[in-house]
Amino acid sequence: MKASGFFIHTLKDAPADAEIVSHQLMLRAGMIRRIAGGIYTYMPLALRSVRKIEAIVREEMNRADALELLMPAVQPAELWQESGRWAQYGPELLRLKDRHQRDFVIGPTHEEVITDIARKEIKSYRQMPVTFYQIQTKFRDEIRPRFGVMRGREFIMKDAYSFDQDKAGLERSYQKMYAAYERIFKRLGLVFRAVAADNGSIGGSGSHEFHVIADTGEDSIAYCPTSDYAANVEAADALPLIEQRAAPQETLTKVATPAAEKCESVAALLGVPLERTVKSIVLAIDAPAQAEANPLTAKQNGAAAPHIWLLLLRGDHTLNEVKLGKLPGATGYRLASEAEIIEYFGAAPGYLGPLGMQKPVKVLADRTVAMMSDFIVGANDAGFHLTGVNWGRDLPEPMVADLRNVVEGDPAPDGKGTLAICRGIEVGHVFQLGTRYSEALNATYLDESGKAQPVVMGCYGIGITRILGAAIEQNFDARGILWPEAMAPFEIVICPIGYERSETVRVAAQRLYASLLEMGIDVILDDRGERPGVMFADWELIGVPHRLVISERSLKESKCEYQGRREAQPIFMDSLAAAEIVAAKIRAALED
Amino acid sequence: MKASGFFIHTLKDAPADAEIVSHQLMLRAGMIRRIAGGIYTYMPLALRSVRKIEAIVREEMNRADALELLMPAVQPAELWQESGRWAQYGPELLRLKDRHQRDFVIGPTHEEVITDIARKEIKSYRQMPVTFYQIQTKFRDEIRPRFGVMRGREFIMKDAYSFDQDKAGLERSYQKMYAAYERIFKRLGLVFRAVAADNGSIGGSGSHEFHVIADTGEDSIAYCPTSDYAANVEAADALPLIEQRAAPQETLTKVATPAAEKCESVAALLGVPLERTVKSIVLAIDAPAQAEANPLTAKQNGAAAPHIWLLLLRGDHTLNEVKLGKLPGATGYRLASEAEIIEYFGAAPGYLGPLGMQKPVKVLADRTVAMMSDFIVGANDAGFHLTGVNWGRDLPEPMVADLRNVVEGDPAPDGKGTLAICRGIEVGHVFQLGTRYSEALNATYLDESGKAQPVVMGCYGIGITRILGAAIEQNFDARGILWPEAMAPFEIVICPIGYERSETVRVAAQRLYASLLEMGIDVILDDRGERPGVMFADWELIGVPHRLVISERSLKESKCEYQGRREAQPIFMDSLAAAEIVAAKIRAALED
């Protein structure tokens, strides 16, 4: 490609509403243009990267035996009513009516459509396993679209759906997709981690997210640098930090702790480490509202007393609400009101603890707290705490659960090291759906004995256009984007100095260009006749990973100047050998 | 690809609502599955063909220097309001509201979005010429979607838009696209014609449609078998069939023609050829309604007498309403009422003519009628016609216009032969838009003298998914589809007989499969272990253009059986040379 025949329109500054660096750089480089909130045109520069990502995804999906098809964007409401999501989904689901006033949605995802296809096409166990995928444009009506392509409303996704006879088959299909995802993100040249994920409300048993590691990521990931272990902090197992409970050393003592409502203040006041304190969190779980015909009875039920839970966490730990939400009986929990706390504990928040309550509550200790001895809790008396508290001696053994977020330095759940925490941007998700949709839509097959069984499904997504933003968040500097070779809009740019003025330069540039093209390198020749400063700034902003500069001066010595976008210094190369050398560099990077 | 890892699900019968052969065959072959009216999933088989078509389109667009981008499906209403099409477009335009109750459309086409991009990005004459294209999913809410992918609601289109400084630039961009379209349809292996088209209501000067020739086509195309000339019958120039008017031979005579209201009956009754008669068509053109503040005046205007036109066509010719609609002053024409006819002609329809009217009317003769002599018209007297009528002698010279549809045998307008008529399916359209959108959206550039000028636009569409249907309408037989090689889902199928039973067959089939794959041939090996009858029926229905059959019997003689899908008889080939031979056949077909 020659720059004169391409469309390059870079900007000095990004619009003020571009909050993050990838959004700013994509606008400045002329990759995307906004049409409406969260809705963009992918200009030729960005589309080149999109198509390269798609090609790699397609190759790896095909290699994993997935079959490409294409489902419609506009989907009939009936399918969403059958699955129940017509009611469950919020306003992110863009609903519309056609000219005959029939309800449709613009698909944010395609579980309903693919399950409808499966129930019509898959009749026998012999047709499985089968995995279908598509690369398709989706729409989610985000309440506040932002961050450019990172949280847009219209976006391109690769979504795949596997169909198996049973859980064991699903596990095999899932592993194939998992392996394909690892190959995809590796080939794209991204630093990424597959992390165990929370299954959310969809249920199902296995789920991993694929995160591009970047400081600006929205998600916290706990990982073990010395093993494969990684999990979203939401889902990471927190092991007890004390292996065995030590024998009590202290006696139970009530101490005055005026104006020390936080563990930090208590520890400071008493001159002990924060790790000796235990914090109390009081929850209320309302009795489930019952569907009663008699409004009088319903009212009485509504007035039933809530269950009160006391959660105990070590003073330096934080509550993990996802883990809490999954505990049996915790559905619909809320923080208890001050009135409820005073009713059950006889004291206001700040001095609460598991000893000497007014009314019985369920005490639930985090795994670490359950192993503590001689610890400090509130005395249920304003201005006082208890020290030297010991399980079994001073109060009954508690019920134990994993309640906290892991922190840097925690033991890794796989026993192979300690955890570190980093931030990531989710670009892929693999998910064992099970029979959630096949049961709702009655997608069954006949097994070997001729019995109808629900098909067992998995779903697997990759945010194609989101990858652009995530890759930039991970790869940029003050001058612009640092594309990995595999998704760069061009692999190399030739910048001739004096292209219009000097025939020597023009001939050498065109020869180099022709050589690189012939070697299958995706090269652009900047034949615009711009000044060197303009050329260099444009291509550094756009992020082309390799640059060759040709000038009369360097040609006199039969040299040209090579500059790697990530490298500080240029290298002078023999101008005739340059094409071979940089082609080899690019191939090596693509194979890495 | 091996059939065991592919998804093949053919049907004996097509659903009753599939009216045309392409729709029936695509359903039976398992290429498409209906999700809602006019909304389909492209199953893996169809998507392979779609991707092959897209690849050819993309290559030829790139070769013609067009730049690929991707615009959104969901577009803000504001842009459509600016262009005026928010009001002009009927219910085919699918409108919707987002969660904030803002109006959007799902784009049926992208003139508005691309013009919005152009007005933001194109500032200078130096940025042009430039042509952008995309391959993208569109939606048109057809009132009665039918014919499968031929008139679906959601469909894939390639749309391109050129931007130039002036008309001369547009003409060059248009010619480049025209040439690219010719290459595309030729490479796809389709019999097609580029035909001059009516410009419709959009205006603009130049327009061609690309039609796939098929008996089931919706459009009639007039073409000259001995030249390049082709035009939609709507737009084809009808030359006078009589080169020079002959001198009058007969005297004007009133003859009784009881119960002969049609030219055919008059000719039969008088024993003359139909070509001697002239038919009369009476139009009324109402005075244009004027926007008056005073309703009384408005009413008076509304009651103003219509203009009455008498159109004269030769008895065997038919009126072309598109041509009529473009005549100056004809806007809003209608057929005159019987009362109006009696008021102006003094006779009821059936015996009308251009002599002896009650009130003056505008007489407009078709080019051929204007050259006739001694012709026959109605006498404006029930039951009577006039014979021996001659222009200039019996009545004034008429105003002349091209009013009729061309017919088979007419002289071609390019003077290079006579016209034939065939039917076609429109799959592409190139169109000189001019400044229709750039003026409405104020998309201007600064010319060399620094003056703002509207950019001059062209638009160019190809119905990617429609091509599937059109190709089948042109290429099928009683057993199924006859894909051209370039868009066949697979180029060749290997059908081994006894694949599971015979190791000899299995080894030979796999070797052949590996050889073809290595030669870059898109081959499928039917390893399902089905009976020959089932295999052959499936692949003939699906329309794979080449087939190799391997059996123990043929292998004994070191042969395999080759069958071309379009050929009546199989050929026996040396089983070791077969791969080379069929690969050469396929390459030759693709290069044709």
CSV table of N, CA, C and O in Angstrom, one decimal, chain A residues 5-7 9 33-36 39-42 44 47 51 58 67-74 76 91-92 94 96-100 104 106 113 117 120-121 127 132 139 141-143 153-154 156, chain B residues 5-7 9 33-36 39-42 44 47 51 58 67-74 76 91-92 94 96-100 104 106 113 117 120-121 127 132 139 141-143 153-154 156:
chain,number,residue,atom,x,y,z
A,5,GLY,N,-2.3,6.6,-1.7
A,5,GLY,CA,-3.6,5.9,-2.0
A,5,GLY,C,-4.3,5.5,-0.8
A,5,GLY,O,-5.4,4.8,-0.9
A,6,PHE,N,-3.8,5.8,0.4
A,6,PHE,CA,-4.5,5.4,1.6
A,6,PHE,C,-5.1,6.6,2.2
A,6,PHE,O,-5.0,7.7,1.7
A,7,PHE,N,-5.8,6.5,3.3
A,7,PHE,CA,-6.4,7.7,3.9
A,7,PHE,C,-5.9,7.9,5.3
A,7,PHE,O,-6.3,7.1,6.2
A,9,HIS,N,-5.4,10.5,8.3
A,9,HIS,CA,-5.8,11.8,8.9
A,9,HIS,C,-5.6,11.8,10.4
A,9,HIS,O,-6.5,11.4,11.1
A,33,ARG,N,-14.0,6.8,14.1
A,33,ARG,CA,-14.7,8.1,14.2
A,33,ARG,C,-16.0,7.8,14.8
A,33,ARG,O,-16.7,6.9,14.4
A,34,ARG,N,-16.4,8.7,15.7
A,34,ARG,CA,-17.7,8.5,16.4
A,34,ARG,C,-18.9,9.0,15.5
A,34,ARG,O,-18.9,10.0,14.9
A,35,ILE,N,-19.9,8.1,15.5
A,35,ILE,CA,-21.2,8.4,14.8
A,35,ILE,C,-22.2,8.8,15.8
A,35,ILE,O,-23.1,9.7,15.5
A,36,ALA,N,-22.3,8.1,16.9
A,36,ALA,CA,-23.2,8.4,18.0
A,36,ALA,C,-22.5,7.8,19.3
A,36,ALA,O,-21.5,7.2,19.2
A,39,ILE,N,-20.9,4.4,19.3
A,39,ILE,CA,-21.1,3.8,18.0
A,39,ILE,C,-20.1,4.5,17.1
A,39,ILE,O,-20.1,5.7,16.9
A,40,TYR,N,-19.2,3.7,16.5
A,40,TYR,CA,-18.1,4.2,15.7
A,40,TYR,C,-18.0,3.6,14.3
A,40,TYR,O,-18.5,2.5,14.1
A,41,THR,N,-17.4,4.4,13.4
A,41,THR,CA,-16.9,3.8,12.2
A,41,THR,C,-15.5,3.4,12.3
A,41,THR,O,-14.7,4.2,12.9
A,42,TYR,N,-15.2,2.2,11.9
A,42,TYR,CA,-13.8,1.8,11.8
A,42,TYR,C,-13.2,2.2,10.5
A,42,TYR,O,-13.6,1.7,9.5
A,44,PRO,N,-10.2,2.9,7.6
A,44,PRO,CA,-9.4,1.8,7.0
A,44,PRO,C,-8.3,1.4,7.8
A,44,PRO,O,-7.9,0.2,7.8
A,47,LEU,N,-9.7,-0.9,10.5
A,47,LEU,CA,-10.2,-2.2,10.0
A,47,LEU,C,-9.1,-3.1,9.5
A,47,LEU,O,-9.3,-4.4,9.6
A,51,ARG,N,-9.3,-6.9,10.8
A,51,ARG,CA,-9.3,-8.1,9.9
A,51,ARG,C,-8.2,-9.0,10.2
A,51,ARG,O,-8.3,-10.3,10.1
A,58,ARG,N,-10.3,-16.8,13.4
A,58,ARG,CA,-10.9,-17.8,12.5
A,58,ARG,C,-10.0,-19.0,12.3
A,58,ARG,O,-10.5,-20.2,12.4
A,67,LEU,N,-17.1,-24.8,13.6
A,67,LEU,CA,-17.7,-24.5,12.2
A,67,LEU,C,-18.2,-23.1,12.2
A,67,LEU,O,-19.1,-22.7,13.1
A,68,GLU,N,-17.8,-22.3,11.2
A,68,GLU,CA,-18.3,-20.9,11.2
A,68,GLU,C,-19.7,-20.9,10.5
A,68,GLU,O,-19.9,-21.5,9.5
A,69,LEU,N,-20.6,-20.1,11.1
A,69,LEU,CA,-21.9,-19.8,10.5
A,69,LEU,C,-22.1,-18.3,10.8
A,69,LEU,O,-21.3,-17.6,11.3
A,70,LEU,N,-23.3,-17.8,10.4
A,70,LEU,CA,-23.6,-16.4,10.6
A,70,LEU,C,-25.1,-16.3,11.0
A,70,LEU,O,-25.9,-16.6,10.2
A,71,MET,N,-25.3,-15.9,12.2
A,71,MET,CA,-26.7,-15.7,12.7
A,71,MET,C,-27.1,-14.2,12.5
A,71,MET,O,-26.2,-13.3,12.4
A,72,PRO,N,-28.4,-13.9,12.5
A,72,PRO,CA,-28.8,-12.6,12.3
A,72,PRO,C,-28.6,-11.7,13.5
A,72,PRO,O,-28.6,-12.1,14.6
A,73,ALA,N,-28.5,-10.4,13.2
A,73,ALA,CA,-28.4,-9.4,14.3
A,73,ALA,C,-29.8,-9.1,14.9
A,73,ALA,O,-29.9,-9.0,16.1
A,74,VAL,N,-30.8,-9.1,14.0
A,74,VAL,CA,-32.1,-8.8,14.5
A,74,VAL,C,-32.8,-10.1,14.8
A,74,VAL,O,-32.9,-11.0,13.9
A,76,PRO,N,-36.1,-12.4,16.8
A,76,PRO,CA,-37.5,-12.3,17.2
A,76,PRO,C,-37.6,-12.4,18.8
A,76,PRO,O,-36.9,-13.2,19.4
A,91,PRO,N,-32.3,-2.7,30.3
A,91,PRO,CA,-32.4,-1.9,29.1
A,91,PRO,C,-31.1,-2.0,28.2
A,91,PRO,O,-31.1,-1.3,27.2
A,92,GLU,N,-30.1,-2.8,28.6
A,92,GLU,CA,-29.0,-3.0,27.7
A,92,GLU,C,-29.5,-3.7,26.5
A,92,GLU,O,-28.9,-3.7,25.4
A,94,LEU,N,-31.5,-4.0,23.4
A,94,LEU,CA,-32.1,-3.0,22.6
A,94,LEU,C,-33.3,-3.7,21.9
A,94,LEU,O,-33.2,-4.5,21.1
A,96,LEU,N,-37.0,-3.5,19.7
A,96,LEU,CA,-37.6,-2.7,18.7
A,96,LEU,C,-38.8,-3.4,18.1
A,96,LEU,O,-39.0,-4.6,18.4
A,97,LYS,N,-39.6,-2.7,17.3
A,97,LYS,CA,-40.8,-3.3,16.7
A,97,LYS,C,-40.6,-3.2,15.2
A,97,LYS,O,-40.1,-2.1,14.7
A,98,ASP,N,-41.0,-4.2,14.4
A,98,ASP,CA,-40.9,-4.1,13.0
A,98,ASP,C,-42.2,-3.4,12.5
A,98,ASP,O,-43.0,-2.9,13.2
A,99,ARG,N,-42.3,-3.3,11.1
A,99,ARG,CA,-43.4,-2.5,10.6
A,99,ARG,C,-44.8,-3.2,10.9
A,99,ARG,O,-45.8,-2.5,10.8
A,100,HIS,N,-44.7,-4.5,11.3
A,100,HIS,CA,-46.0,-5.1,11.7
A,100,HIS,C,-46.2,-5.1,13.2
A,100,HIS,O,-47.0,-5.9,13.7
A,104,PHE,N,-38.8,-7.4,18.3
A,104,PHE,CA,-37.5,-7.9,18.0
A,104,PHE,C,-36.5,-7.3,19.0
A,104,PHE,O,-36.7,-6.4,19.7
A,106,ILE,N,-32.0,-6.4,19.0
A,106,ILE,CA,-30.8,-6.5,18.3
A,106,ILE,C,-29.9,-7.3,19.2
A,106,ILE,O,-29.6,-6.9,20.3
A,113,VAL,N,-30.7,-17.9,19.7
A,113,VAL,CA,-30.8,-18.2,18.3
A,113,VAL,C,-30.1,-19.6,18.0
A,113,VAL,O,-30.6,-20.4,17.3
A,117,ILE,N,-31.6,-23.1,16.6
A,117,ILE,CA,-31.0,-23.9,15.5
A,117,ILE,C,-30.7,-25.3,15.9
A,117,ILE,O,-31.1,-26.3,15.2
A,120,LYS,N,-33.6,-27.6,16.1
A,120,LYS,CA,-34.2,-28.0,14.8
A,120,LYS,C,-33.2,-28.9,14.1
A,120,LYS,O,-33.7,-29.7,13.3
A,121,GLU,N,-31.9,-28.8,14.3
A,121,GLU,CA,-30.9,-29.5,13.5
A,121,GLU,C,-30.3,-30.7,14.1
A,121,GLU,O,-29.9,-31.6,13.5
A,127,GLN,N,-24.7,-36.6,16.0
A,127,GLN,CA,-24.4,-35.3,15.4
A,127,GLN,C,-23.5,-34.5,16.3
A,127,GLN,O,-23.1,-33.3,16.0
A,132,PHE,N,-20.3,-24.4,16.9
A,132,PHE,CA,-20.5,-23.4,15.9
A,132,PHE,C,-19.9,-22.1,16.4
A,132,PHE,O,-20.0,-21.8,17.6
A,139,PHE,N,-24.9,-5.6,19.6
A,139,PHE,CA,-25.3,-4.3,20.2
A,139,PHE,C,-25.7,-4.5,21.6
A,139,PHE,O,-26.5,-5.3,21.9
A,141,ASP,N,-27.0,-1.8,24.6
A,141,ASP,CA,-27.3,-0.4,24.9
A,141,ASP,C,-26.8,0.0,26.3
A,141,ASP,O,-27.6,0.2,27.2
A,142,GLU,N,-25.5,0.2,26.4
A,142,GLU,CA,-24.9,0.6,27.6
A,142,GLU,C,-25.5,1.9,28.1
A,142,GLU,O,-25.7,2.8,27.3
A,143,ILE,N,-25.7,2.0,29.4
A,143,ILE,CA,-26.2,3.3,29.9
A,143,ILE,C,-25.3,4.4,29.7
A,143,ILE,O,-25.6,5.5,29.4
A,153,ARG,N,-21.3,0.5,22.2
A,153,ARG,CA,-22.6,-0.1,22.1
A,153,ARG,C,-22.7,-1.1,21.0
A,153,ARG,O,-23.2,-2.2,21.1
A,154,GLU,N,-22.2,-0.7,19.8
A,154,GLU,CA,-22.1,-1.7,18.7
A,154,GLU,C,-20.7,-2.2,18.6
A,154,GLU,O,-19.7,-1.4,18.6
A,156,ILE,N,-17.9,-5.8,17.5
A,156,ILE,CA,-17.8,-7.1,16.8
A,156,ILE,C,-17.3,-8.1,17.8
A,156,ILE,O,-16.4,-7.9,18.6
B,5,GLY,N,-16.6,-34.1,10.3
B,5,GLY,CA,-16.4,-32.9,11.1
B,5,GLY,C,-17.1,-31.7,10.6
B,5,GLY,O,-17.0,-30.6,11.2
B,6,PHE,N,-18.0,-31.9,9.6
B,6,PHE,CA,-18.7,-30.8,9.1
B,6,PHE,C,-20.2,-31.0,9.5
B,6,PHE,O,-20.5,-32.0,10.1
B,7,PHE,N,-21.0,-30.1,9.2
B,7,PHE,CA,-22.4,-30.2,9.6
B,7,PHE,C,-23.3,-30.3,8.3
B,7,PHE,O,-23.5,-29.2,7.7
B,9,HIS,N,-26.9,-31.4,6.8
B,9,HIS,CA,-28.3,-31.8,7.2
B,9,HIS,C,-29.2,-31.4,6.0
B,9,HIS,O,-29.8,-30.3,6.0
B,33,ARG,N,-31.2,-21.3,7.4
B,33,ARG,CA,-32.3,-21.6,8.2
B,33,ARG,C,-33.0,-20.4,8.6
B,33,ARG,O,-32.4,-19.4,9.0
B,34,ARG,N,-34.3,-20.4,8.6
B,34,ARG,CA,-35.2,-19.2,8.9
B,34,ARG,C,-35.3,-19.0,10.4
B,34,ARG,O,-35.5,-19.9,11.1
B,35,ILE,N,-35.0,-17.7,10.8
B,35,ILE,CA,-35.2,-17.4,12.2
B,35,ILE,C,-36.5,-16.5,12.4
B,35,ILE,O,-37.2,-16.7,13.4
B,36,ALA,N,-36.8,-15.7,11.4
B,36,ALA,CA,-38.0,-15.0,11.3
B,36,ALA,C,-38.2,-14.6,9.9
B,36,ALA,O,-37.4,-14.9,9.0
B,39,ILE,N,-35.4,-13.3,7.7
B,39,ILE,CA,-34.2,-13.3,8.5
B,39,ILE,C,-33.7,-14.7,8.6
B,39,ILE,O,-34.4,-15.6,9.1
B,40,TYR,N,-32.5,-14.9,8.2
B,40,TYR,CA,-31.9,-16.2,8.1
B,40,TYR,C,-30.6,-16.4,8.8
B,40,TYR,O,-29.9,-15.4,8.9
B,41,THR,N,-30.3,-17.6,9.3
B,41,THR,CA,-29.0,-17.9,9.7
B,41,THR,C,-28.3,-18.6,8.5
B,41,THR,O,-28.9,-19.4,7.8
B,42,TYR,N,-27.1,-18.1,8.2
B,42,TYR,CA,-26.3,-18.8,7.1
B,42,TYR,C,-25.5,-19.9,7.8
B,42,TYR,O,-24.6,-19.7,8.6
B,44,PRO,N,-23.0,-23.3,8.0
B,44,PRO,CA,-21.6,-23.3,7.6
B,44,PRO,C,-21.5,-23.5,6.0
B,44,PRO,O,-20.6,-22.9,5.4
B,47,LEU,N,-22.2,-20.2,4.4
B,47,LEU,CA,-21.2,-19.1,4.8
B,47,LEU,C,-19.9,-19.3,4.0
B,47,LEU,O,-19.2,-18.4,3.7
B,51,ARG,N,-18.3,-16.3,2.1
B,51,ARG,CA,-16.9,-15.8,2.3
B,51,ARG,C,-16.1,-15.8,1.0
B,51,ARG,O,-15.2,-14.9,0.8
B,58,ARG,N,-13.7,-8.2,-2.3
B,58,ARG,CA,-12.7,-7.4,-1.6
B,58,ARG,C,-11.4,-7.2,-2.5
B,58,ARG,O,-10.9,-6.1,-2.6
B,67,LEU,N,-10.9,1.8,-0.5
B,67,LEU,CA,-10.4,1.5,0.8
B,67,LEU,C,-11.5,1.0,1.7
B,67,LEU,O,-12.6,1.6,1.8
B,68,GLU,N,-11.2,-0.2,2.4
B,68,GLU,CA,-12.3,-0.8,3.2
B,68,GLU,C,-12.4,-0.1,4.5
B,68,GLU,O,-11.3,0.1,5.2
B,69,LEU,N,-13.6,0.2,5.0
B,69,LEU,CA,-13.8,0.6,6.3
B,69,LEU,C,-15.1,-0.1,6.8
B,69,LEU,O,-15.6,-1.0,6.1
B,70,LEU,N,-15.5,0.2,8.0
B,70,LEU,CA,-16.7,-0.4,8.5
B,70,LEU,C,-17.6,0.6,9.2
B,70,LEU,O,-17.2,1.1,10.3
B,71,MET,N,-18.8,0.8,8.7
B,71,MET,CA,-19.7,1.8,9.4
B,71,MET,C,-20.7,1.0,10.2
B,71,MET,O,-20.9,-0.2,10.0
B,72,PRO,N,-21.3,1.7,11.2
B,72,PRO,CA,-22.2,1.0,12.1
B,72,PRO,C,-23.5,0.6,11.4
B,72,PRO,O,-24.0,1.3,10.5
B,73,ALA,N,-24.2,-0.4,11.9
B,73,ALA,CA,-25.5,-0.8,11.5
B,73,ALA,C,-26.5,0.2,12.1
B,73,ALA,O,-27.5,0.6,11.4
B,74,VAL,N,-26.3,0.6,13.4
B,74,VAL,CA,-27.3,1.4,14.1
B,74,VAL,C,-26.8,2.9,13.9
B,74,VAL,O,-25.7,3.2,14.2
B,76,PRO,N,-27.8,7.2,13.9
B,76,PRO,CA,-28.7,8.2,14.6
B,76,PRO,C,-29.6,8.8,13.5
B,76,PRO,O,-29.2,9.1,12.4
B,91,PRO,N,-41.9,2.7,5.5
B,91,PRO,CA,-41.7,1.7,6.6
B,91,PRO,C,-40.6,0.7,6.3
B,91,PRO,O,-40.3,-0.1,7.2
B,92,GLU,N,-40.0,0.7,5.1
B,92,GLU,CA,-38.8,-0.2,5.0
B,92,GLU,C,-37.7,0.2,5.9
B,92,GLU,O,-36.8,-0.6,6.2
B,94,LEU,N,-36.2,0.7,9.2
B,94,LEU,CA,-36.5,0.2,10.5
B,94,LEU,C,-36.0,1.2,11.5
B,94,LEU,O,-34.8,1.4,11.7
B,96,LEU,N,-36.0,2.8,15.5
B,96,LEU,CA,-36.0,2.4,16.8
B,96,LEU,C,-35.6,3.4,17.8
B,96,LEU,O,-35.0,4.5,17.3
B,97,LYS,N,-35.8,3.2,19.1
B,97,LYS,CA,-35.4,4.2,20.1
B,97,LYS,C,-34.4,3.5,21.0
B,97,LYS,O,-34.6,2.4,21.4
B,98,ASP,N,-33.4,4.2,21.4
B,98,ASP,CA,-32.5,3.6,22.4
B,98,ASP,C,-33.0,3.8,23.8
B,98,ASP,O,-34.1,4.3,24.0
B,99,ARG,N,-32.3,3.4,24.8
B,99,ARG,CA,-32.8,3.5,26.2
B,99,ARG,C,-33.0,4.9,26.6
B,99,ARG,O,-33.8,5.1,27.6
B,100,HIS,N,-32.4,5.9,26.0
B,100,HIS,CA,-32.7,7.3,26.3
B,100,HIS,C,-33.7,7.9,25.4
B,100,HIS,O,-33.9,9.1,25.4
B,104,PHE,N,-33.1,6.2,16.3
B,104,PHE,CA,-32.1,5.6,15.5
B,104,PHE,C,-32.8,4.8,14.3
B,104,PHE,O,-34.0,4.5,14.4
B,106,ILE,N,-31.8,1.2,11.7
B,106,ILE,CA,-30.9,0.2,11.3
B,106,ILE,C,-30.7,0.4,9.8
B,106,ILE,O,-31.6,0.4,9.0
B,113,VAL,N,-24.2,8.2,6.6
B,113,VAL,CA,-23.1,8.1,7.5
B,113,VAL,C,-21.8,8.4,6.7
B,113,VAL,O,-20.9,9.1,7.3
B,117,ILE,N,-19.0,11.3,7.5
B,117,ILE,CA,-17.5,11.1,7.6
B,117,ILE,C,-16.8,12.0,6.7
B,117,ILE,O,-15.8,12.7,7.0
B,120,LYS,N,-16.4,15.5,7.7
B,120,LYS,CA,-15.4,15.7,8.8
B,120,LYS,C,-14.0,15.5,8.4
B,120,LYS,O,-13.1,16.1,9.0
B,121,GLU,N,-13.8,14.6,7.4
B,121,GLU,CA,-12.4,14.2,7.1
B,121,GLU,C,-11.9,14.8,5.9
B,121,GLU,O,-10.7,14.9,5.7
B,127,GLN,N,-7.2,15.5,-1.0
B,127,GLN,CA,-7.6,14.3,-0.4
B,127,GLN,C,-8.5,13.4,-1.4
B,127,GLN,O,-8.9,12.3,-1.0
B,132,PHE,N,-14.4,4.8,-0.6
B,132,PHE,CA,-14.5,3.9,0.6
B,132,PHE,C,-15.5,2.8,0.3
B,132,PHE,O,-16.5,3.0,-0.4
B,139,PHE,N,-30.4,-3.9,6.9
B,139,PHE,CA,-31.7,-4.3,7.2
B,139,PHE,C,-32.7,-3.4,6.4
B,139,PHE,O,-32.6,-2.2,6.4
B,141,ASP,N,-36.9,-3.4,6.0
B,141,ASP,CA,-38.1,-4.0,6.6
B,141,ASP,C,-39.1,-4.2,5.5
B,141,ASP,O,-40.1,-3.5,5.4
B,142,GLU,N,-38.8,-5.1,4.6
B,142,GLU,CA,-39.7,-5.4,3.4
B,142,GLU,C,-41.1,-5.8,3.9
B,142,GLU,O,-41.3,-6.5,4.9
B,143,ILE,N,-42.1,-5.3,3.2
B,143,ILE,CA,-43.5,-5.6,3.7
B,143,ILE,C,-43.8,-7.1,3.5
B,143,ILE,O,-44.5,-7.6,4.4
B,153,ARG,N,-34.9,-9.5,4.7
B,153,ARG,CA,-34.9,-8.3,5.4
B,153,ARG,C,-33.5,-7.9,5.9
B,153,ARG,O,-33.0,-6.8,5.8
B,154,GLU,N,-32.8,-8.9,6.5
B,154,GLU,CA,-31.4,-8.7,6.9
B,154,GLU,C,-30.5,-9.4,5.8
B,154,GLU,O,-30.7,-10.5,5.5
B,156,ILE,N,-26.4,-9.1,3.6
B,156,ILE,CA,-25.0,-8.6,3.5
B,156,ILE,C,-24.9,-7.9,2.2
B,156,ILE,O,-25.2,-8.4,1.1
